[in-house]
Coordinates of C-alpha atoms in Angstrom, one line a residue:
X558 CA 83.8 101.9 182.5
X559 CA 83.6 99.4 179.8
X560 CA 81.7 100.6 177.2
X561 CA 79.9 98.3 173.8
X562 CA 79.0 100.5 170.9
X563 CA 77.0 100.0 168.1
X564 CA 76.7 101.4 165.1
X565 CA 73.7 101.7 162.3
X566 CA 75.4 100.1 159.0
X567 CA 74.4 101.0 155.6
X568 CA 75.7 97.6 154.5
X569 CA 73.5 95.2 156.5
X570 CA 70.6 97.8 156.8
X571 CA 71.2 97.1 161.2
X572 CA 72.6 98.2 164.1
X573 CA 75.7 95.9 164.9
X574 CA 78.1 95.7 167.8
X575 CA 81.6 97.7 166.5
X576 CA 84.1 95.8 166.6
X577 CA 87.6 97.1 165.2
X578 CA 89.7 95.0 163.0
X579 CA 92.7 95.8 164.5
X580 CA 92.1 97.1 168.0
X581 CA 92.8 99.8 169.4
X582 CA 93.4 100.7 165.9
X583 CA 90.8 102.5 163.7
X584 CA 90.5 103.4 159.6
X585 CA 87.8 105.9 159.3
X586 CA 87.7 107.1 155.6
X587 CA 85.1 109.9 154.6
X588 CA 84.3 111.2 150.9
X589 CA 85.5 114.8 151.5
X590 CA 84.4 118.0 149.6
X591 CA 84.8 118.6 145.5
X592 CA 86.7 121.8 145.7
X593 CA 84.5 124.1 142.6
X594 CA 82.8 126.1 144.9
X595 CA 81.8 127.1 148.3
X596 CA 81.2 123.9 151.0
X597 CA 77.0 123.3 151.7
X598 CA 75.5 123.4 154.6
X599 CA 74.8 119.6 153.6
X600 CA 78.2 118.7 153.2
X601 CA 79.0 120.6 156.4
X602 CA 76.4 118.4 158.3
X603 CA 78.1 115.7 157.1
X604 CA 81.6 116.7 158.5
X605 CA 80.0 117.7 161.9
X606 CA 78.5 114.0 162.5
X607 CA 81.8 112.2 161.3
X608 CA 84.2 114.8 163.7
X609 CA 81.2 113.8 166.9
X610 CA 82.1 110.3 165.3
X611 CA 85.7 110.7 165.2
X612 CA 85.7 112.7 168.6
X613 CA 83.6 109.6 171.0
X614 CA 85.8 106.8 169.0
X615 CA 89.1 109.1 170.2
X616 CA 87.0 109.6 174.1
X617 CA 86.9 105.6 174.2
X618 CA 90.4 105.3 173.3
X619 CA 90.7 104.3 170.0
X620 CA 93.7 104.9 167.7
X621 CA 91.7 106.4 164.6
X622 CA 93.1 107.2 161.9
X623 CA 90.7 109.3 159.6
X624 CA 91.4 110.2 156.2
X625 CA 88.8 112.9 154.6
X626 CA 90.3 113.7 151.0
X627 CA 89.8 116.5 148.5
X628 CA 88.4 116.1 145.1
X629 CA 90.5 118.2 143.2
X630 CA 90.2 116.5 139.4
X631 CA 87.7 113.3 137.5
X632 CA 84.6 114.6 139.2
X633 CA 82.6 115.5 136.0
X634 CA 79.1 117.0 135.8
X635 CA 76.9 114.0 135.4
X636 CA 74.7 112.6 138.0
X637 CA 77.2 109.5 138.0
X638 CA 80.5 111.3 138.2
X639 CA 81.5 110.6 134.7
X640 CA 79.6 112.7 131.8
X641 CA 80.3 116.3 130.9
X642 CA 82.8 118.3 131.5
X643 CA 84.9 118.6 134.9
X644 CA 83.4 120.7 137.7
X645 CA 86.7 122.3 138.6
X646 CA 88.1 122.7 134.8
X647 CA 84.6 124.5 133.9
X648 CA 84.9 126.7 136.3
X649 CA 88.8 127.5 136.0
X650 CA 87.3 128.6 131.9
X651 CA 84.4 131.0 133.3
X652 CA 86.5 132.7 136.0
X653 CA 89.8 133.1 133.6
X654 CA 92.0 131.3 136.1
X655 CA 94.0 128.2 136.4
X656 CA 92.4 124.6 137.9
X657 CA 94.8 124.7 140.6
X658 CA 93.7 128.4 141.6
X659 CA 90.4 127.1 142.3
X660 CA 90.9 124.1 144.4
X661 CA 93.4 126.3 146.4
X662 CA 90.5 128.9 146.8
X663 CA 87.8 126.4 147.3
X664 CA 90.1 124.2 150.0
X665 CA 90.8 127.3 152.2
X666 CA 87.6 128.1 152.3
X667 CA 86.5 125.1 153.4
X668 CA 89.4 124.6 155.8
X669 CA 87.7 128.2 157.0
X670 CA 84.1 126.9 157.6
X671 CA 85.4 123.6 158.9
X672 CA 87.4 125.6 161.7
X673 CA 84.5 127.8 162.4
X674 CA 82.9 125.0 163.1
X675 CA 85.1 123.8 165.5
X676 CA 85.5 121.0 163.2
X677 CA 88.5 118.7 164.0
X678 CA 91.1 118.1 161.3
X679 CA 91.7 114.3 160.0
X680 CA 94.7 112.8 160.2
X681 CA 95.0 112.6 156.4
X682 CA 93.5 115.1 154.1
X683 CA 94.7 113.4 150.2
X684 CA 93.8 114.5 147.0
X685 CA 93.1 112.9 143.8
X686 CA 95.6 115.2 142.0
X687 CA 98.3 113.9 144.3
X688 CA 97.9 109.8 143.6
X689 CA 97.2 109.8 140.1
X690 CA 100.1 107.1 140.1
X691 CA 97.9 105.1 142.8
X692 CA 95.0 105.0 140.8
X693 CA 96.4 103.7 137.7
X694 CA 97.8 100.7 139.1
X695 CA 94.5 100.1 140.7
X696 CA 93.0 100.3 136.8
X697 CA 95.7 98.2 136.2
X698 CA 94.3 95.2 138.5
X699 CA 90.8 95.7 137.9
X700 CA 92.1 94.9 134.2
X701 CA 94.4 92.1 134.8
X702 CA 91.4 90.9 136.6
X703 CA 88.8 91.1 133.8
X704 CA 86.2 93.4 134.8
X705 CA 87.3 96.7 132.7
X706 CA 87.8 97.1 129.6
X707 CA 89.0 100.2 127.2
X708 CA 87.4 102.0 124.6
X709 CA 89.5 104.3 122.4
X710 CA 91.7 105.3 125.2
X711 CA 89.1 105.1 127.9
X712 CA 88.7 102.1 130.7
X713 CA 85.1 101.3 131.8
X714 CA 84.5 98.7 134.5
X715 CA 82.0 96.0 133.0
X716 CA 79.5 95.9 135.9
X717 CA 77.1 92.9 134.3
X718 CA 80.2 91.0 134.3
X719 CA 80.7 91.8 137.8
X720 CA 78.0 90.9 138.9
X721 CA 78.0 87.5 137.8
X722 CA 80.5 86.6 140.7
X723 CA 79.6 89.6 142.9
X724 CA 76.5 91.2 144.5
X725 CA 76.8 94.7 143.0
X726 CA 74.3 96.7 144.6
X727 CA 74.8 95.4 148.1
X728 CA 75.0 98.2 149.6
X729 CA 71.7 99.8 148.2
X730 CA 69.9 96.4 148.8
X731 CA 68.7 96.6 145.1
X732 CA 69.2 93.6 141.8
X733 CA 70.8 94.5 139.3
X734 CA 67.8 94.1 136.8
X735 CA 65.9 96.7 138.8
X736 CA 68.9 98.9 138.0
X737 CA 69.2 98.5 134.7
X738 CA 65.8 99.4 134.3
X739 CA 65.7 102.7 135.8
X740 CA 69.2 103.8 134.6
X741 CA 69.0 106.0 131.7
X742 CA 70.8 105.8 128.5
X743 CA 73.1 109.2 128.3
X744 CA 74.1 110.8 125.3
X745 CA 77.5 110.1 124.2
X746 CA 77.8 106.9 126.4
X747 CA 77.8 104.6 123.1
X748 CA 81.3 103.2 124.2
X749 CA 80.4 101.8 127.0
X750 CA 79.2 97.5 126.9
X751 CA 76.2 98.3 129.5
X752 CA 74.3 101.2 130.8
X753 CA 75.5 101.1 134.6
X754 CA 79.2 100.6 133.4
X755 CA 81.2 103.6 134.8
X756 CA 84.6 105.4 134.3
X757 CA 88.0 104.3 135.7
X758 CA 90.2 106.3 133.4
X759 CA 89.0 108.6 130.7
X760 CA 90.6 110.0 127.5
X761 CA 90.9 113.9 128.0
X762 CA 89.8 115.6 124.5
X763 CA 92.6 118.3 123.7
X764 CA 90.8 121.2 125.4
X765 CA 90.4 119.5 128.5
X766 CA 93.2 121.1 131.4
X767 CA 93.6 118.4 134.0
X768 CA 95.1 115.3 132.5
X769 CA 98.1 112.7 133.1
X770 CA 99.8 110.5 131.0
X771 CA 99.0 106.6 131.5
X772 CA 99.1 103.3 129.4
X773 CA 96.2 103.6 127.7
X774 CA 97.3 107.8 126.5
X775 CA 96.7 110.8 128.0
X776 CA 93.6 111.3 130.5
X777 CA 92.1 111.8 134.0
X778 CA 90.9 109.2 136.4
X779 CA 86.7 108.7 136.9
X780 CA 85.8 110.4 140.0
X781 CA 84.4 107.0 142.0
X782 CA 88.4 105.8 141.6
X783 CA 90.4 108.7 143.6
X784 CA 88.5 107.3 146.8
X785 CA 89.1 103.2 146.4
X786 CA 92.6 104.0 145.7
X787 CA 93.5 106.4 148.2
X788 CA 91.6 104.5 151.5
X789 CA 93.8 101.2 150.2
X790 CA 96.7 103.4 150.1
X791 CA 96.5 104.6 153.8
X792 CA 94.3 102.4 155.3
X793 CA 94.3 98.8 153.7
X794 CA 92.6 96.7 151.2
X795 CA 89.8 96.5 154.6
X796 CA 89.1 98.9 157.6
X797 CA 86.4 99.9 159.7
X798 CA 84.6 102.6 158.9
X799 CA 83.6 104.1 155.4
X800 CA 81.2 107.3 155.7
X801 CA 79.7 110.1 153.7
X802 CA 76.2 111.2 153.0
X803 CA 73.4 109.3 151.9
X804 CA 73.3 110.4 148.4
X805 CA 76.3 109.1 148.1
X806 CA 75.4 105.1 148.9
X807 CA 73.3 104.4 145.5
X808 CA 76.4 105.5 143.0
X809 CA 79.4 106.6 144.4
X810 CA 80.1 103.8 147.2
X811 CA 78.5 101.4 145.4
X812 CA 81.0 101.8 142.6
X813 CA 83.7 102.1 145.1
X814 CA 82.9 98.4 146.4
X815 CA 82.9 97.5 142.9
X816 CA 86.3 98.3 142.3
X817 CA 88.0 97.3 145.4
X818 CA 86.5 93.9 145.5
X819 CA 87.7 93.9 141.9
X820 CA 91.0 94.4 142.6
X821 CA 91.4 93.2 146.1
X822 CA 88.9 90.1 146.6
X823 CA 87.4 92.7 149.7
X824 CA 84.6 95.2 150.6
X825 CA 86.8 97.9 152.1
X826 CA 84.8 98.9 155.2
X827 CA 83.3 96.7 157.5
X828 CA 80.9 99.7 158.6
X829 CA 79.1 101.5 156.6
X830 CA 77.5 105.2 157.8
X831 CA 75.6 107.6 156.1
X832 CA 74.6 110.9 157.0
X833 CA 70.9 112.0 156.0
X834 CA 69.4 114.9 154.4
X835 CA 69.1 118.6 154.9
X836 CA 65.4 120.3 154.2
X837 CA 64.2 123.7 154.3
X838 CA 60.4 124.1 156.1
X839 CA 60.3 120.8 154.8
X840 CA 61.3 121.2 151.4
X841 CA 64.7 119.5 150.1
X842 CA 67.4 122.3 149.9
X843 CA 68.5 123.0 146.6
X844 CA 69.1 126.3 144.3
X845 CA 66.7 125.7 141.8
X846 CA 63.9 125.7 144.7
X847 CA 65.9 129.0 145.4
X848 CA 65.9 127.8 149.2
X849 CA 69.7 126.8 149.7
X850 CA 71.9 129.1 151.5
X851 CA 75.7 129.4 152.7
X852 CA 77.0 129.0 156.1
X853 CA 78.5 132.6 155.6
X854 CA 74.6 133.3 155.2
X855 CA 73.6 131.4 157.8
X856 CA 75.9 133.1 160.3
X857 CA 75.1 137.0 159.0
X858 CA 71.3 136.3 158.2
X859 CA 72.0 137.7 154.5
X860 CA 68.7 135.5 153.1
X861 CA 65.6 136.1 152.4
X862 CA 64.6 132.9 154.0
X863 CA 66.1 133.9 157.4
X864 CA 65.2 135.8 160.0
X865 CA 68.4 136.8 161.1
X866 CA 71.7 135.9 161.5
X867 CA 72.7 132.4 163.7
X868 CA 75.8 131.8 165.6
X869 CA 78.3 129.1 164.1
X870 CA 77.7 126.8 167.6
X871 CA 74.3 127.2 167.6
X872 CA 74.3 126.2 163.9
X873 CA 76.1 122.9 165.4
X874 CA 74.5 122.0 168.6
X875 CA 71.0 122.6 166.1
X876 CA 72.7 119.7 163.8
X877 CA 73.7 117.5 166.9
X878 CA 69.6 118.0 168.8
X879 CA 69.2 115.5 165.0
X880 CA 70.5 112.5 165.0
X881 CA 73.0 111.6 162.0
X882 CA 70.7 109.2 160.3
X883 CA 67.9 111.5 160.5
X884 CA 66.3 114.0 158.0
X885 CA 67.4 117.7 159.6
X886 CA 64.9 120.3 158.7
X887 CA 65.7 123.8 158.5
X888 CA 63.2 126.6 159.9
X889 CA 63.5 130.0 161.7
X890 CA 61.2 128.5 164.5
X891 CA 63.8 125.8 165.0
X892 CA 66.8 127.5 164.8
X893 CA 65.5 129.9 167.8
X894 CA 64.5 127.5 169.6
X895 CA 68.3 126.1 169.2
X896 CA 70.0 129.2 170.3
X897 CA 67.7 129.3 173.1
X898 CA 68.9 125.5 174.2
X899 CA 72.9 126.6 173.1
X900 CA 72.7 129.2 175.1
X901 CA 70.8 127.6 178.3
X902 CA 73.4 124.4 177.9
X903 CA 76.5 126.7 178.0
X904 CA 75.3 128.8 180.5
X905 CA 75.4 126.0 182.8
X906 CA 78.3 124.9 181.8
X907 CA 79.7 128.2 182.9
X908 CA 78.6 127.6 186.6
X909 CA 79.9 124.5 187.4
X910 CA 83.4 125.4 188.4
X911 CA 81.8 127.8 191.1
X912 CA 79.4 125.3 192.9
X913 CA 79.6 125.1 196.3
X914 CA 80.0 122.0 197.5
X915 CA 78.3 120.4 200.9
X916 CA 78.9 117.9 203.4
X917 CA 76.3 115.6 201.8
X918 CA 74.5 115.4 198.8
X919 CA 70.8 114.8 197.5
X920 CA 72.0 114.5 193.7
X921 CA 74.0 111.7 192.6
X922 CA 75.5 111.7 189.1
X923 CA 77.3 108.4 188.4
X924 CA 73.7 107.2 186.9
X925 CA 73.4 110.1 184.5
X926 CA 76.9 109.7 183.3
X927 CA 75.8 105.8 182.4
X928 CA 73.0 107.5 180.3
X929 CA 75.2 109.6 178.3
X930 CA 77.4 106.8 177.6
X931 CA 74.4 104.5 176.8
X932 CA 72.9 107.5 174.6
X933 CA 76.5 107.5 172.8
X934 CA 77.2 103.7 172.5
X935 CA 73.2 103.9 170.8
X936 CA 74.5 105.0 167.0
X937 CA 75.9 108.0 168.1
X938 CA 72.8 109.3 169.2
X939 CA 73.8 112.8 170.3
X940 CA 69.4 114.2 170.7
X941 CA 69.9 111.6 173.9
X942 CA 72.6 113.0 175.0
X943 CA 72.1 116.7 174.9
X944 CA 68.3 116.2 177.0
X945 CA 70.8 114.9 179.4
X946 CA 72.9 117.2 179.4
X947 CA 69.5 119.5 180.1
X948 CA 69.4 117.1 183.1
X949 CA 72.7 117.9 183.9
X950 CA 72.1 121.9 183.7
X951 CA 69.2 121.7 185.4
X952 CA 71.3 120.4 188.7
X953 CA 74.0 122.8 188.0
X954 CA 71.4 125.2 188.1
X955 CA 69.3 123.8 191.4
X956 CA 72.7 123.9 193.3
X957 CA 74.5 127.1 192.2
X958 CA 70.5 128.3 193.2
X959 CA 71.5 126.6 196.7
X960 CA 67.8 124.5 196.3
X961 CA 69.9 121.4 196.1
X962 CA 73.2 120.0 197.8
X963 CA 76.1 118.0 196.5
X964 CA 79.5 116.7 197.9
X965 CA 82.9 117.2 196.8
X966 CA 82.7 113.2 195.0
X967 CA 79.7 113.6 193.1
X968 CA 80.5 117.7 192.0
X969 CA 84.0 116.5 190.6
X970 CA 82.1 113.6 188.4
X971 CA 79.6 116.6 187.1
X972 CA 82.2 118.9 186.5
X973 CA 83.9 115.5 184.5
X974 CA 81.0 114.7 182.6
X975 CA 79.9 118.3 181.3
X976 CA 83.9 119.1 180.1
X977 CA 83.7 115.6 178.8
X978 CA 80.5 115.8 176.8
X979 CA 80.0 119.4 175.9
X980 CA 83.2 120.0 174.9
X981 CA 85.3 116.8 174.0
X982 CA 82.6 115.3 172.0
X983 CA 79.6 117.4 171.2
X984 CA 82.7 119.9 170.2
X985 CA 80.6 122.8 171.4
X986 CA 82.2 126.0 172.8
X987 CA 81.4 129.6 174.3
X988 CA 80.8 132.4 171.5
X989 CA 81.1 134.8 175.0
X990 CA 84.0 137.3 174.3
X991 CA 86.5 137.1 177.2
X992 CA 86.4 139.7 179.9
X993 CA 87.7 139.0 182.9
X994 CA 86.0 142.4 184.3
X995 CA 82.6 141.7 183.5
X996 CA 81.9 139.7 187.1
X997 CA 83.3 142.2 189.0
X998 CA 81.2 144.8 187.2
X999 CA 77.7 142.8 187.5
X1000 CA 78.7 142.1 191.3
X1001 CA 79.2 146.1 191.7
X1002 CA 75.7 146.1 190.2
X1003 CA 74.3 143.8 192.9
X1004 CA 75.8 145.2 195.8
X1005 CA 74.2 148.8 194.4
X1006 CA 71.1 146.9 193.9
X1007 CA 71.0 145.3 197.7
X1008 CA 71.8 148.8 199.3
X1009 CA 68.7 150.1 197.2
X1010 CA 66.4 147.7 198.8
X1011 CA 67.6 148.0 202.4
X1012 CA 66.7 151.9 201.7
X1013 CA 63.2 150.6 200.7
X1014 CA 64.0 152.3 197.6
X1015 CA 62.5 149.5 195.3
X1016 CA 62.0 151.6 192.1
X1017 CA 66.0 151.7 191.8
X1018 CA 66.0 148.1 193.0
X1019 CA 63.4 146.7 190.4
X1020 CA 64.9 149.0 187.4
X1021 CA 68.7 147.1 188.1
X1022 CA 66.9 143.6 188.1
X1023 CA 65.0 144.3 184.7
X1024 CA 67.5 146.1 183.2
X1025 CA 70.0 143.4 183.7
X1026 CA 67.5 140.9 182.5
X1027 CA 66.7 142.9 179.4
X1028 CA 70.7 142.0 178.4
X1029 CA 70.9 138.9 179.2
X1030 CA 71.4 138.6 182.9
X1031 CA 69.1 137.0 185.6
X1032 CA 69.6 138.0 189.4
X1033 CA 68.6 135.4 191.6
X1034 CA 67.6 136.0 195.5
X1035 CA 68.1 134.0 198.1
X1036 CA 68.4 133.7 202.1
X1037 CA 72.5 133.3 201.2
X1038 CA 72.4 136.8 199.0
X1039 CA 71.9 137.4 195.3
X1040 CA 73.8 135.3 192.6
X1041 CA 74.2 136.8 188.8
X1042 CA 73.4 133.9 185.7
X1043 CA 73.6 134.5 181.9
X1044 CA 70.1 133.9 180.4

């Protein structure tokens, strides 16, 4: 079936019908991680709503190409990218080790929690180490254009003067005398003409590690550059689809419009998305609140804000029950009552090859695969879908419970649509260790428990049923015998 998507974008503040530039073709590029220390469960939010993205544009049969790079170098300490010292070099000094031994650390580990989560790999990873030659001649144009200029060896785009031809803070909807007038001034920023003039290229003091020759002497590129230069290289001065999360819209892609339209006469994306926040029992997550914690943590329970320990898919499917654009708040009571839905959902899911089918059918499921679509084709809005997919399990359940028939037509379409959505898009997978003995073990179990009741001996019977159910196994009696389900 035909299907019309829309997509919430950041750059018009609506929802808008997505239409590719070059169809069937799709550029997808998505700020990736700074590789200093271990990936947040914020960032990992992030690259579970761009892979449910990247996985429904792939379902409809798109051609995506989706480049996610890693900042390995020019991300600096200050809120804007481009004060203090270098996040990676500062941490290569404390730890005794080489820059390079900390991105490779960093990157595997986040290649690690990105499998974990069943996270799909982009077509192209790139790093900003790796196109240093890219981003000069991008520097290069913005120059020959006239909006940068250097400073004792250092080349800051003039945003005022920018702005004179351009709309700088399109994408945050603000003026740019509202931003002048809550930007600080920073210490050690006297080079620069105007307070909201940032870093292209910066002149690396002698102590610095990570630095490159260039015309204008020896340095390392500001951190908002890596990502114009590198989405031009691989997918064109314009493309469909720039994401990241929100905090990134007011600074980082706002600087990155800057400098391609700069260069190129374009806004790169024509699509906009943003990813919202993570809070803690309503708090924002952070370290100094001392209520941010790991995914390692997350999965073991190894904080003192947690309960116990949650499973990497129930971390996800908890993520997908939110929206992308929403604010996802953390909370024991929430997380439980995740595992509880994971586990319901996927216990289904585990039925549906062994329905029986029937000559007719009371259930039919072409218009609840419309409403998933429709959910999807709605921003991506996975919440929808999943309560369907509770629709969904709740047949599964009503006909492997023989209290509802279906026919060979319409149990083929549900058996489509829950390997479709559950797995294809949602990305969501059994944690249930394989064992091919375990039925044959619970249906020994059964048959012990029926020849206990036809001896009327309904002590042994009853202490089989709640002994099952006490790990995780309901027994279900009916006029066609007794069928096993996982709780």
């Amino acid at each position: 079936m035909e299907q019309n998507l829309f997509v919430y974008n950041t750059l018009t503040r609506k929802k808008e019908k997505f239409e590719p530039l070059h169809a069937p073709h799709v550029g997808m590029y998505v700020c990736g991680p700074t590789v200093y220390s271990d990936v947040h469960l914020g960032n990992c939010r992030t690259y579970i709503s761009f892979d449910l993205i990247f996985r429904y544009l792939t379902h409809l049969g798109y051609k995506v190409r989706y480049v996610r790079n890693v900042t390995d170098a020019g991300h600096l300490e200050g809120d804007g990218g481009d004060q203090g010292e270098d996040k990676i070099s500062k941490k290569a000094k404390l730890a005794h080790l080489e820059p390079m031994e900390i991105v490779q650390k960093y990157t595997v580990g986040f290649h690690d929690v990105m499998n974990v989560f069943n996270i799909l790999p982009p077509s192209i990873e790139p790093t900003a180490t790796g196109h240093i030659i890219e981003q000069i001649e991008m520097v290069k144009a913005i120059m020959d254009k006239g909006y940068a200029y250097e400073v004792n060896g250092s080349i800051y785009f003039d945003v005022e003067k920018y702005n004179k031809t351009q709309d700088y803070g399109i994408l945050n909807g603000r003026n740019l005398e509202d931003l002048l007038n809550n930007t600080r001034t920073l210490g050690g920023q006297e080079e620069k003409h105007g307070k909201l003039d940032f870093a292209l290229w910066i002149k690396a003091k002698p102590e610095h590690l990570m630095k490159w020759p260039s015309p204008w002497g020896v340095g390392f590129p500001g951190w908002h550059l890596e990502c114009s230069a590198m989405s031009n290289k691989y997918l064109g001065e314009q493309f469909d689809i720039h994401g990241g999360g929100i905090d990134l819209a007011p600074t980082h892609h706002t600087n990155e419009i800057a400098q391609n339209v700069a260069a190129c006469g374009k806004n790169p994306a024509n699509y906009w998305l943003h990813t919202n926040m993570l809070t803690v029992n309503g708090q924002k997550m952070s370290k100094s609140l001392g209520n941010s914690f790991l995914p390692h943590e997350l999965f073991s329970g190894e904080n003192s804000i947690l309960k116990k320990g949650y499973s990497p898919m129930t971390v996800r499917f908890f993520m997908l029950q939110a929206n992308y654009r929403s604010t996802l708040d953390f909370g024991n009571d929430a997380m439980e009552a995740s595992e509880k839905g994971f586990k319901r959902l996927m216990n289904a899911f585990s039925l549906v090859d062994g329905l029986k089918v029937s000559a007719i059918t009371e259930v039919e499921i072409q218009p609840l695969l419309e409403r998933c679509y429709a959910a999807m084709n709605d921003d991506f809005n996975s919440p929808v879908l999943i309560a369907e997919l509770f629709e969904a399990s709740r047949i599964i359940n009503s006909v492997h419970d023989g209290k509802l028939k279906i026919d060979a037509a319409n149990l083929q379409m549900l058996k489509n649509l829950m390997n479709t959505f559950v797995l294809d898009i949602l990305g969501l997978k059994s944690e249930q260790a394989a064992n091919d003995d375990l039925p044959k073990v619970l249906n020994l179990v059964v048959t012990l428990r029926n020849e206990a009741k036809a001896n009327h001996d309904y002590a042994t019977s009853d202490k089989i049923r709640n002994g099952l159910q006490q790990i995780g196994f309901q027994l279900n009696d009916s006029k066609e015998g007794t069928n096993w389900s996982k709780i």
